[in-house]
Amino acid sequence: MSNPNLHIIILAAGAGTRMHSDKLKVLHEVAGRSMIQHVLNTAKSLNPAQITVVCGHQKETLKQALTSESVNWAEQTEQLGTGHAVQQAMSFVQKNESVLVLYGDAPLVEAEDLQTMQSEACVLTAHLDDPTGYGRIINQDGLIAAIVEQKDANQDQLEIQEVNSGIIKAPAEDLRRWLQQLDNNNSQGEYYLTDVIAMATEDGKPFQAVQADQADIVKGANDMRQLADLEAIYQRRLAGRLLQQGVRMPRPETVDIRGELNCGRDVVLDKNTLFVGDNRLAEGVQIGAFSMLENCDLAAGTVVEPHSMLSGVKTSGACTIGPFARLRPGTELAQGSKVGNFVEMKKAKVGENSKASHLSYLGDAEIGDNVNIGAGTITCNYDGVNKFTTVIKEGAFIGSDSQLVAPVTIGAGATIGAGSTITKDAPDNQLTLSRSRQRSVADWQKPSKK
Ligand code: UD1
Ligand code: CA
């Protein structure tokens, strides 16, 4: 569905002083994505004719962050208020367009919420238990007489719990006219967008209040506390969707998703699991408590035991990982393989039914099927300048505490004796070891005290 007359203006020029951060407010993240990106994604899903972003503070950083987006950029050199900000965007607005104003610091609103704003001129409002900080709606039978900002409100007005989300919709030409009449005669000395509401009423074209059924969606982040609040609301929403879809989460409020998480049937996400970036968990995958996954693609039946950290891992069949495994990008595990505690892997492929059960570093390695890697095995893949590959062919057995100095190949069915430092290729089916022979000194005597 496209909206050929819709023009969405996103306000993002403010510094966000109350965040006490060098980072531009709208670039702070909720669920792993910047607030402005959330708002932009929602805007795009409405298929408007145009999107105009009003920038000011750190405008180059903002443009850089949204470099792949096709939007108009309007500049507000001085932040003189939300009304003034919208004014800066009006040169992009066509006569017949309907203007919808969104705020870059209010990322919870979704397309469905905006679709409820059907009338020509309306404001999305919400009923908040604690309305502190928001503009209050002076409501007369569903029509808005005015919006009064917190700092300008009298005692009675402060009691009002219906608040302005900041999101308004109005016909272009009416809005243009009202904006030209704004003054900054208020406690903050700003040109308030909210003042157009009273003008519209005077014009006999009052705005309608459209109350959101989920009050939370109007919330914005002016400070870190509110940002954390938005994060919690957003995470609750994501967890709710996963539960609805059949994902088992014994403690959903402890699971965090920062990006996309795609789950098949009967997936289990245990307590305190964290998902960053793009993760895909096929049927029956289980993620143990306190584990973190980043950009992973796990095949059906894969089990990740607690306290594991996986980044860029791909499994092609059911396998077991952890507890306490650290798997870095380029790790690929085949059906039936097992990576146990305190094993670190990087750019390492492990064949079917192969095992590295404890305490190993496997980097730049190609490991065949049915290989057993003993505890303490290290692939020495780096000479201080370049990286080299270790190849371990199928059925090989690497004894504990061995160092495989790459480039090196361990043949199929080979056995490496425990404690060996292997610097040359080991042939198939032979025992290779490099360590001094063990001997016992029969006539040795313990020293005695002089
Ligand atoms: C605004 C509304 C308030 C509403 C609340 C909802 C006004 C006057 N007040 O207050 O009624 O309840 O949002 O969250 O509109 N911005 C600019 N240029 C400026 C000023 C602001 O681009 O000169 C941008 C900010 O970057 C921000 C947005 O507009 O993304 C809102 O500004 P902010 O200062 O946070 O307004 P609130 O005080 O929250
Ligand atoms: Ca705000």
PDB file of N, CA, C and O in Angstrom, residues 83 87 90 173-183 191 196 199:
ATOM      1  N   GLY A  83       8.266  23.529  16.602  1.00  0.00           N
ATOM      2  CA  GLY A  83       7.534  24.216  15.527  1.00  0.00           C
ATOM      3  C   GLY A  83       8.499  24.782  14.507  1.00  0.00           C
ATOM      4  O   GLY A  83       8.320  24.629  13.286  1.00  0.00           O
ATOM      5  N   GLN A  87       9.058  23.859  10.470  1.00  0.00           N
ATOM      6  CA  GLN A  87       9.113  24.941   9.482  1.00  0.00           C
ATOM      7  C   GLN A  87      10.279  24.749   8.505  1.00  0.00           C
ATOM      8  O   GLN A  87      10.137  25.002   7.320  1.00  0.00           O
ATOM      9  N   MET A  90       9.419  22.553   5.603  1.00  0.00           N
ATOM     10  CA  MET A  90       8.240  22.852   4.780  1.00  0.00           C
ATOM     11  C   MET A  90       8.566  23.156   3.315  1.00  0.00           C
ATOM     12  O   MET A  90       7.714  23.024   2.450  1.00  0.00           O
ATOM     13  N   GLU A 173      -1.107  22.913   3.617  1.00  0.00           N
ATOM     14  CA  GLU A 173      -1.288  24.370   3.535  1.00  0.00           C
ATOM     15  C   GLU A 173      -1.768  24.985   4.847  1.00  0.00           C
ATOM     16  O   GLU A 173      -1.349  26.076   5.215  1.00  0.00           O
ATOM     17  N   ASP A 174      -2.635  24.248   5.550  1.00  0.00           N
ATOM     18  CA  ASP A 174      -3.055  24.728   6.872  1.00  0.00           C
ATOM     19  C   ASP A 174      -1.850  24.816   7.790  1.00  0.00           C
ATOM     20  O   ASP A 174      -1.623  25.828   8.455  1.00  0.00           O
ATOM     21  N   LEU A 175      -1.049  23.747   7.787  1.00  0.00           N
ATOM     22  CA  LEU A 175       0.108  23.678   8.685  1.00  0.00           C
ATOM     23  C   LEU A 175       1.082  24.821   8.387  1.00  0.00           C
ATOM     24  O   LEU A 175       1.587  25.497   9.287  1.00  0.00           O
ATOM     25  N   ARG A 176       1.316  25.053   7.099  1.00  0.00           N
ATOM     26  CA  ARG A 176       2.250  26.108   6.688  1.00  0.00           C
ATOM     27  C   ARG A 176       1.792  27.467   7.252  1.00  0.00           C
ATOM     28  O   ARG A 176       2.586  28.223   7.805  1.00  0.00           O
ATOM     29  N   ARG A 177       0.488  27.705   7.143  1.00  0.00           N
ATOM     30  CA  ARG A 177      -0.066  28.971   7.617  1.00  0.00           C
ATOM     31  C   ARG A 177       0.080  29.107   9.142  1.00  0.00           C
ATOM     32  O   ARG A 177       0.559  30.118   9.641  1.00  0.00           O
ATOM     33  N   TRP A 178      -0.276  28.036   9.834  1.00  0.00           N
ATOM     34  CA  TRP A 178      -0.195  28.082  11.305  1.00  0.00           C
ATOM     35  C   TRP A 178       1.246  28.263  11.771  1.00  0.00           C
ATOM     36  O   TRP A 178       1.521  29.018  12.693  1.00  0.00           O
ATOM     37  N   LEU A 179       2.165  27.539  11.121  1.00  0.00           N
ATOM     38  CA  LEU A 179       3.572  27.628  11.534  1.00  0.00           C
ATOM     39  C   LEU A 179       4.099  29.053  11.419  1.00  0.00           C
ATOM     40  O   LEU A 179       4.907  29.511  12.232  1.00  0.00           O
ATOM     41  N   GLN A 180       3.615  29.770  10.362  1.00  0.00           N
ATOM     42  CA  GLN A 180       4.068  31.146  10.178  1.00  0.00           C
ATOM     43  C   GLN A 180       3.603  32.065  11.301  1.00  0.00           C
ATOM     44  O   GLN A 180       4.195  33.111  11.536  1.00  0.00           O
ATOM     45  N   GLN A 181       2.522  31.661  11.986  1.00  0.00           N
ATOM     46  CA  GLN A 181       1.998  32.511  13.056  1.00  0.00           C
ATOM     47  C   GLN A 181       2.572  32.203  14.438  1.00  0.00           C
ATOM     48  O   GLN A 181       2.209  32.855  15.417  1.00  0.00           O
ATOM     49  N   LEU A 182       3.443  31.193  14.524  1.00  0.00           N
ATOM     50  CA  LEU A 182       3.967  30.803  15.847  1.00  0.00           C
ATOM     51  C   LEU A 182       4.785  31.913  16.491  1.00  0.00           C
ATOM     52  O   LEU A 182       5.490  32.648  15.811  1.00  0.00           O
ATOM     53  N   ASP A 183       4.696  32.009  17.812  1.00  0.00           N
ATOM     54  CA  ASP A 183       5.635  32.872  18.513  1.00  0.00           C
ATOM     55  C   ASP A 183       6.327  32.052  19.604  1.00  0.00           C
ATOM     56  O   ASP A 183       5.995  30.884  19.813  1.00  0.00           O
ATOM     57  N   TYR A 191       9.672  28.013  19.772  1.00  0.00           N
ATOM     58  CA  TYR A 191       8.529  27.940  18.868  1.00  0.00           C
ATOM     59  C   TYR A 191       7.977  26.523  18.957  1.00  0.00           C
ATOM     60  O   TYR A 191       8.564  25.592  18.422  1.00  0.00           O
ATOM     61  N   VAL A 196       0.208  25.054  17.305  1.00  0.00           N
ATOM     62  CA  VAL A 196      -0.667  25.090  16.122  1.00  0.00           C
ATOM     63  C   VAL A 196      -2.048  24.517  16.450  1.00  0.00           C
ATOM     64  O   VAL A 196      -3.026  24.821  15.772  1.00  0.00           O
ATOM     65  N   MET A 199      -4.377  27.240  17.386  1.00  0.00           N
ATOM     66  CA  MET A 199      -4.668  28.051  16.186  1.00  0.00           C
ATOM     67  C   MET A 199      -5.705  27.371  15.314  1.00  0.00           C
ATOM     68  O   MET A 199      -6.588  28.003  14.744  1.00  0.00           O
TER      69      MET A 199
END
